[in-house]
Coordinates of C-alpha atoms in Angstrom, one line a residue:
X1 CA -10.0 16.9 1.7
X2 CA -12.6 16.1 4.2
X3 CA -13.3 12.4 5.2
X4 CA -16.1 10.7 4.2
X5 CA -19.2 11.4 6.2
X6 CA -22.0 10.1 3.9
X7 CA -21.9 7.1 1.9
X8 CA -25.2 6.0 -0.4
X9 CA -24.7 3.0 -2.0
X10 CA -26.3 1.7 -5.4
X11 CA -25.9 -1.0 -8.0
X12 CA -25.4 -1.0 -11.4
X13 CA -24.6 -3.6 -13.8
X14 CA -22.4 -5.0 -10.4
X15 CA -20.6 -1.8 -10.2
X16 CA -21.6 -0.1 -6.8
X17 CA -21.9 3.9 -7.1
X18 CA -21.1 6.0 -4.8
X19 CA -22.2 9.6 -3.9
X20 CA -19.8 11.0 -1.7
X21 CA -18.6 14.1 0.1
X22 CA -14.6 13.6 -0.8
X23 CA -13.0 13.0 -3.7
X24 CA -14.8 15.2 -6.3
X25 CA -13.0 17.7 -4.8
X26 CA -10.2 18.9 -7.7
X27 CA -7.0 17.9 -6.9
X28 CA -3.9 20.5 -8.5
X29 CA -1.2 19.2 -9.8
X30 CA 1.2 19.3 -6.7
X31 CA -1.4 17.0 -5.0
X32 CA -1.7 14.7 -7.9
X33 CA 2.1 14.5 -7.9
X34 CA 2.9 13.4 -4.4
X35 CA -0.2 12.1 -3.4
X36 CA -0.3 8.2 -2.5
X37 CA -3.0 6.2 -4.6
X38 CA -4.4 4.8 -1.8
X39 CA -5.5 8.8 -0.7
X40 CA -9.3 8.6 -2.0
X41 CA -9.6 5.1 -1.6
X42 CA -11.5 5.2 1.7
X43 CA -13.9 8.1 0.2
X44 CA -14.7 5.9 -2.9
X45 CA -15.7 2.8 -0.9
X46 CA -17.7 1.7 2.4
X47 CA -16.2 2.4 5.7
X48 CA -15.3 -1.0 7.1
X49 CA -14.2 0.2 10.6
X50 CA -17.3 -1.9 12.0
X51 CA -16.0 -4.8 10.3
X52 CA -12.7 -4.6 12.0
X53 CA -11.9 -7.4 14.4
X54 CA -9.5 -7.9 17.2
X55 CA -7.2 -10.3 15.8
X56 CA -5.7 -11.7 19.4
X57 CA -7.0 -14.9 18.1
X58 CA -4.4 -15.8 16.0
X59 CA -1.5 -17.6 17.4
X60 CA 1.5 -15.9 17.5
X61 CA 4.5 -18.1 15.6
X62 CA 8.0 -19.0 16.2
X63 CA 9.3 -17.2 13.6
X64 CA 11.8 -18.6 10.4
X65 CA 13.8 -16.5 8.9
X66 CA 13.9 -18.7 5.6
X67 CA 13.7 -16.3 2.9
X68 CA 14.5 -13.0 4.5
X69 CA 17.6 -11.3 4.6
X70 CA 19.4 -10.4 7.4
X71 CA 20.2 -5.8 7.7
X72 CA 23.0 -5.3 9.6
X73 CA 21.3 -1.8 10.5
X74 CA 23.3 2.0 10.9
X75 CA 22.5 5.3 10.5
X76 CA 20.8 6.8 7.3
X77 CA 19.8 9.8 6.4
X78 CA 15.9 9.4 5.8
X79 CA 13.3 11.4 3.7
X80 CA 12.9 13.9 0.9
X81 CA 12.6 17.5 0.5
X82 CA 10.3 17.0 -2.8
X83 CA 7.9 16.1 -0.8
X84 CA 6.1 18.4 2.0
X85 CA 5.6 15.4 4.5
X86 CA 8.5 13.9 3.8
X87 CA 11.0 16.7 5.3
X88 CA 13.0 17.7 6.8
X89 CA 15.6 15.1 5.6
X90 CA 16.8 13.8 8.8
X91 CA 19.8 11.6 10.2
X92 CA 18.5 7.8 11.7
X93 CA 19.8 4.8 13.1
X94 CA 18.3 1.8 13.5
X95 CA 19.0 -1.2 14.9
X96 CA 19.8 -4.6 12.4
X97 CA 16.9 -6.5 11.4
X98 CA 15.6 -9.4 9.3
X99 CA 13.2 -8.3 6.3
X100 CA 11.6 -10.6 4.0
X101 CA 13.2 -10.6 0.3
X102 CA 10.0 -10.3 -1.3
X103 CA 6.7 -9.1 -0.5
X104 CA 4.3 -11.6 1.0
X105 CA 2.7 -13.3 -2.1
X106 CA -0.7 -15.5 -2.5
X107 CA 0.8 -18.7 -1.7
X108 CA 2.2 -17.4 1.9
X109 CA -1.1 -15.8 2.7
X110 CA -3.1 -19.2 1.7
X111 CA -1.4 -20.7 4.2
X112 CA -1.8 -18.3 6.7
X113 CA -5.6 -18.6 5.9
X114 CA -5.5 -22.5 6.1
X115 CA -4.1 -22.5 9.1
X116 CA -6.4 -19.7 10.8
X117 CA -9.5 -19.8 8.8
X118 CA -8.7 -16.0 8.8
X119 CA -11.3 -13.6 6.9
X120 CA -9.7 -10.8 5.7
X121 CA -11.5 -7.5 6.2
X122 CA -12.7 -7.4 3.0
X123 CA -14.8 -10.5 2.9
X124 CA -16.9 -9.9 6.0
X125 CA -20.3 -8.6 6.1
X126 CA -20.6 -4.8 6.3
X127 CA -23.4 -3.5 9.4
X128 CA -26.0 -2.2 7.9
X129 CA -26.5 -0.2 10.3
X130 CA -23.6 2.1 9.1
X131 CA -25.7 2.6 5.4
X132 CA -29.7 3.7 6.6
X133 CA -31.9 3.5 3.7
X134 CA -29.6 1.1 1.7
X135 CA -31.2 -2.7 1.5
X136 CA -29.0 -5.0 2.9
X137 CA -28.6 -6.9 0.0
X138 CA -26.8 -4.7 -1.5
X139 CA -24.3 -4.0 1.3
X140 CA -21.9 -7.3 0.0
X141 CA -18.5 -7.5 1.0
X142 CA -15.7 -6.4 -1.4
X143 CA -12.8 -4.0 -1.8
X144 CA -11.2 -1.3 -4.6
X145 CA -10.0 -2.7 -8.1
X146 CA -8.2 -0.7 -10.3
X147 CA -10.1 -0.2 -13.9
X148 CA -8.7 1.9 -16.6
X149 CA -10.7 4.0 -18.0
X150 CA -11.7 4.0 -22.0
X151 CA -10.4 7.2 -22.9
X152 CA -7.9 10.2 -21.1
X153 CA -9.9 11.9 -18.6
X154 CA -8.9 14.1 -16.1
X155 CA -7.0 13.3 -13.3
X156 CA -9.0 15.1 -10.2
X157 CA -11.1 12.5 -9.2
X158 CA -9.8 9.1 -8.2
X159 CA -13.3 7.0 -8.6
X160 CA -12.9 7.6 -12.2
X161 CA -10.6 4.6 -12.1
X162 CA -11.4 2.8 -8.7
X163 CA -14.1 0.8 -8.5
X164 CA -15.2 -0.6 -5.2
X165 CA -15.9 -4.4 -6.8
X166 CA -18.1 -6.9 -4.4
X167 CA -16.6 -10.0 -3.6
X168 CA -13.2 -8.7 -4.3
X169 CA -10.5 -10.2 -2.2
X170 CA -7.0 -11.2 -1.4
X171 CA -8.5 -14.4 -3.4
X172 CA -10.3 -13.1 -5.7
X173 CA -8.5 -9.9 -6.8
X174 CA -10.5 -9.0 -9.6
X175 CA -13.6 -9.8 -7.8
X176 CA -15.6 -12.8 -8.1
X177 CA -14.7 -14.6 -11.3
X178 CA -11.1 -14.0 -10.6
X179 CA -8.5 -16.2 -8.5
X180 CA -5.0 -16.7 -7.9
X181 CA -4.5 -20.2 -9.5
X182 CA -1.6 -19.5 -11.8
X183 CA -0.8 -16.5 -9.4
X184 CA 0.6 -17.5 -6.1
X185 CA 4.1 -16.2 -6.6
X186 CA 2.6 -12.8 -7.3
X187 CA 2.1 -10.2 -4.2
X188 CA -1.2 -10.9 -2.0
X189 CA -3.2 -7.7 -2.3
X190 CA -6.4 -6.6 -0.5
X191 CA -5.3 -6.7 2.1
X192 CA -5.9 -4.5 5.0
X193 CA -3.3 -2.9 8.0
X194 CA -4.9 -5.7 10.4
X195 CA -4.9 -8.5 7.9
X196 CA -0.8 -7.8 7.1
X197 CA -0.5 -7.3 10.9
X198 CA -2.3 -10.7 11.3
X199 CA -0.3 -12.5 8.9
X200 CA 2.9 -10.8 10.7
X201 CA 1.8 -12.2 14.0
X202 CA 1.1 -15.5 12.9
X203 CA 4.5 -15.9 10.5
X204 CA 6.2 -14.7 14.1
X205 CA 7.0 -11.6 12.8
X206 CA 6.4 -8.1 12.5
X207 CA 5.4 -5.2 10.0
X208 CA 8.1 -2.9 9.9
X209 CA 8.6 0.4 10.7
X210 CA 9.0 3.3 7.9
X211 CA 12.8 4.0 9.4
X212 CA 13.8 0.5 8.6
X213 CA 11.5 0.1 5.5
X214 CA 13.9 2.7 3.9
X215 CA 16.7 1.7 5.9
X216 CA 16.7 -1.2 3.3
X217 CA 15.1 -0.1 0.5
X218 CA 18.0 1.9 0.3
X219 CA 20.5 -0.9 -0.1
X220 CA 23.2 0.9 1.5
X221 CA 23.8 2.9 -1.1
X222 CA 22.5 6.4 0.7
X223 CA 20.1 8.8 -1.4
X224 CA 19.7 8.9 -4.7
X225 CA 16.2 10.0 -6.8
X226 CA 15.4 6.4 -6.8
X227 CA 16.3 3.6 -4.7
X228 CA 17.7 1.9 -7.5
X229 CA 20.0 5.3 -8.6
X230 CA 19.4 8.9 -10.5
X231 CA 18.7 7.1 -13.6
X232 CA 14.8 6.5 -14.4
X233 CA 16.1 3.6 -16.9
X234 CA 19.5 2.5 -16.5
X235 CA 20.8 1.1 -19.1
X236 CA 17.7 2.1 -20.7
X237 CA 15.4 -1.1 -19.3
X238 CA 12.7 -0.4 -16.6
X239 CA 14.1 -2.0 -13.2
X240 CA 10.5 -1.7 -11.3
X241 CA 7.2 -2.5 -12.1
X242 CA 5.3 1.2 -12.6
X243 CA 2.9 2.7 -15.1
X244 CA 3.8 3.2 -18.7
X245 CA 1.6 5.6 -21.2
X246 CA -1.4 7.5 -20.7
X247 CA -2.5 7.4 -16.9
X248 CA -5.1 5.5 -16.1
X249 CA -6.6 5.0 -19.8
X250 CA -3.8 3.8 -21.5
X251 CA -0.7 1.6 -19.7
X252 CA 1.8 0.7 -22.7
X253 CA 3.2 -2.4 -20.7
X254 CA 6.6 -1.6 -21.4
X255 CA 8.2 -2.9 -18.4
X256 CA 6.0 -6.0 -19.0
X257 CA 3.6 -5.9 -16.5
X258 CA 0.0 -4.0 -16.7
X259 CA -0.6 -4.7 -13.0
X260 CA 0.8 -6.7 -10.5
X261 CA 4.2 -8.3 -11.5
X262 CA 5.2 -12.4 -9.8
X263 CA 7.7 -11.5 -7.2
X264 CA 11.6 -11.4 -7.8
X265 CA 10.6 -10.8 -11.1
X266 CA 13.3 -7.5 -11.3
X267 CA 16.6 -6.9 -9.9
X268 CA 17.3 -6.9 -6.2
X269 CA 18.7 -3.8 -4.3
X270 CA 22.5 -4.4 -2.7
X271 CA 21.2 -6.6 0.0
X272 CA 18.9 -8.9 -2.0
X273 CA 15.8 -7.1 -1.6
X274 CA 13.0 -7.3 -4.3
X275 CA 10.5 -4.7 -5.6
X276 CA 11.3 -1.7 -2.7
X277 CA 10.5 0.6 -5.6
X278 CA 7.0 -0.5 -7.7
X279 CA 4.4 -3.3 -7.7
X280 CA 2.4 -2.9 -4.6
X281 CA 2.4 -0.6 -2.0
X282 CA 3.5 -2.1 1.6
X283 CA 2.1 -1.8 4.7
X284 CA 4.5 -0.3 7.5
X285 CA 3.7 -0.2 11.4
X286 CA 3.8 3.8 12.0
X287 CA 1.0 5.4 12.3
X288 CA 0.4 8.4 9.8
X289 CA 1.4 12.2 10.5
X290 CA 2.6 14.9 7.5
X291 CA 4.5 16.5 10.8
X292 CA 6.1 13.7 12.2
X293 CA 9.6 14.2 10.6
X294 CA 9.8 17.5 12.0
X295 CA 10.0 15.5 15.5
X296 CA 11.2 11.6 15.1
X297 CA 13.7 10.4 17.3
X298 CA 17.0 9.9 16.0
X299 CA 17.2 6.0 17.2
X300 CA 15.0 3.4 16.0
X301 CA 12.4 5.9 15.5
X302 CA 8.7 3.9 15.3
X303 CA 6.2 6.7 14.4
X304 CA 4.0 9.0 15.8
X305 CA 1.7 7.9 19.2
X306 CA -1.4 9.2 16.9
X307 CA -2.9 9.4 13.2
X308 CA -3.8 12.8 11.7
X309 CA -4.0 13.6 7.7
X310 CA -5.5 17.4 7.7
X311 CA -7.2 16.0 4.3
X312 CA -9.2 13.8 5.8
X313 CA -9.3 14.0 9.7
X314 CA -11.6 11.4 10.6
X315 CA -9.2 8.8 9.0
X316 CA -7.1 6.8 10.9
X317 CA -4.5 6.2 8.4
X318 CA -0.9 4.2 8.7
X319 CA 2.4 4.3 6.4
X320 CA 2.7 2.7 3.4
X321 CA 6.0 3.0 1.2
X322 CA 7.5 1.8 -2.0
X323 CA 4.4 2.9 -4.5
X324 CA 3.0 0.6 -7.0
X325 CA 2.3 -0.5 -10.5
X326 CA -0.2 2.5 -10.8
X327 CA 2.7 4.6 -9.9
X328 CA 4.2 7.1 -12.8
X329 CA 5.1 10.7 -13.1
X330 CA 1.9 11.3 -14.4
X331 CA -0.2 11.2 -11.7
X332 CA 1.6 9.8 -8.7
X333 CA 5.3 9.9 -8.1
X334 CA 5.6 8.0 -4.5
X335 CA 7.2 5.6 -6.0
X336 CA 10.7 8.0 -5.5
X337 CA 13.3 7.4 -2.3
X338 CA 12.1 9.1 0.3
X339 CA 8.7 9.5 -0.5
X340 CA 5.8 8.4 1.8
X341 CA 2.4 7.0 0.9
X342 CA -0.8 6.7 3.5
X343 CA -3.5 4.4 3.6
X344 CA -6.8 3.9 6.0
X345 CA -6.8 1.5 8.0
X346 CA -9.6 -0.6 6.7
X347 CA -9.0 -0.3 3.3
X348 CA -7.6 -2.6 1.0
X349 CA -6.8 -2.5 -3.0
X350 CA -5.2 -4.6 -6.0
X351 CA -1.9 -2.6 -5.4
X352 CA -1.7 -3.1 -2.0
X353 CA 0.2 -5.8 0.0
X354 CA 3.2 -5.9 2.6
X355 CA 6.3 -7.6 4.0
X356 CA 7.1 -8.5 7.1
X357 CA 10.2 -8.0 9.4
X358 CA 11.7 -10.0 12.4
X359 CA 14.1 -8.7 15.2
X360 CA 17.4 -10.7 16.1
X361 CA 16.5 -14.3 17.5

């Protein structure tokens, strides 16, 4: 799938539409199945590249290691044969390392924002002189939402149910007439690779790499089909927050959740670790290659020195792991151990957020 080259933008009843050159490309089935749901994102909404800011300015903090959990670290064996850029299934150690119990949710990220008067990427302006011919006014700031769609449709284009929203934000996450009052133990979301990294720096820690990501997500318990085990439903109850039903049309909420679920809300992993497996894809540090595996270090491996996705080559894209609450064997099954997602750099969505990691004081 080529990267977006071409973008014209154009309201309608405050949905922007976009013509692209991308994603109305048809996907088969292989690619629907192990394809992250942040793939398309980028071709469905305006590049922000030029909005992307060096974020030196934040101060970087002391650190606390109040609410994470401390991983001894050891060797693993990390990856997945179902999935092409996920093999070959290799052995890793990593060094121990302190990882936040839960993903970073609205309340933490307010106060990162008090503190800084941070603006996330997506509420700053876009250049207009990335969109010639489109009138400025209509080139507002705002990021994807997920929408379902009325009725089943097919699954080979991903702008059938993503909708670039204006003035949606970490804040606002269903854009405008939307907050997080009533929300700020859920997961912060739209947020972009250098707003989690700011955050990181700020909290005086880190992303993490992929290695220890699943380092922890697998709770020491080695691989199974899932983090949690081999069962979909043990004990027949859902133990992560992913899609129910008719993807995207119809989600039948049987875990309880139709997006987003408040953190902790389901069982922790062995070491006390929340939601590895569901609610919203996490941001990791390593840059994004389908080949690295076939060449990662054994020891405290921390991704490739370069970004390349041969489906869309312009794209500089970084890990992301865990899936979401979009996630299901329906269309997207990155939700699985092992199993890596990718996202653009400058893209953000309401199933998108992070965690953060800190090395030994």
């Amino acid at each position: 799938m080529k990267f977006l080259q071409t973008i014209y933008i154009g309201f309608f009843i405050g949905i922007i539409i976009l013509s692209i050159t991308g994603c109305d490309k048809k996907q088969t089935a292989e690619e629907r199945k192990t394809d992250s749901l942040a793939h398309c994102i980028a071709d469905g909404i305006p590049s922000r590249a030029s909005a992307i800011r060096n974020a030196s300015y934040i101060a970087e903090g002391k650190g606390d290691t109040t609410g994470m959990v401390w991983i001894n670290g050891g060797k693993f064996l990390m990856g997945a044969d179902e999935f092409p850029d996920s093999r070959p299934m290799h052995e890793v150690t990593v060094n121990g390392f302190y990882i936040d119990k839960h993903e970073v949710t609205n309340a933490e990220y307010a106060a990162f924002v008090k503190a800084t008067n941070y603006k996330t990427v997506a509420e700053r302006p876009l250049n207009p002189a990335d969109y010639p011919g489109v009138p400025v006014d209509k080139l507002v700031p705002g990021s994807a939402v997920f929408t379902p769609t009325k009725t089943a449709v097919s699954l080979d284009n991903p702008l059938q149910w993503w909708n670039y929203v204006p003035g949606a934000n970490w804040a606002h996450p269903e854009g405008p007439s939307s907050s997080i009052k009533g929300r700020e133990n859920y997961p912060v979301t739209h947020v972009s690779y250098e707003d989690a990294a700011a955050y990181a720096k700020w909290a005086g820690k880190r992303l993490p790499t992929e290695a220890e990501w699943e380092f922890a997500a697998q709770g020491g318990k080695g691989n199974h089909t899932y983090y949690w085990g081999d069962e979909l439903k043990p004990g027949n109850k859902w133990v992560a927050n992913i899609y129910q039903g008719s993807f995207p049309d119809k989600n039948t909420k049987e875990d309880g959740f139709i997006a987003a679920a408040p953190v902790q809300t389901f069982p922790a992993n062995p070491y006390g670790l929340y939601d590895m497996d569901g609610n919203v894809w996490e941001w990791c540090e390593d840059l994004y290659r389908p080949d690295y595996y076939q060449k990662s270090p054994k020891d405290n491996p921390k991704g490739p020195s370069d970004s390349y996705d041969p489906e869309e080559p312009g794209a500089v894209k970084r890990v992301q792991r865990g899936g979401s609450f979009l996630c299901s064997d329906d269309y997207c099954i990155r939700y699985k151990a092992g199993s890596r997602g990718k996202g653009e750099v400058t893209s953000g969505s309401n199933n998108l957020g992070f965690r953060c990691v800190k090395d030994k004081i």
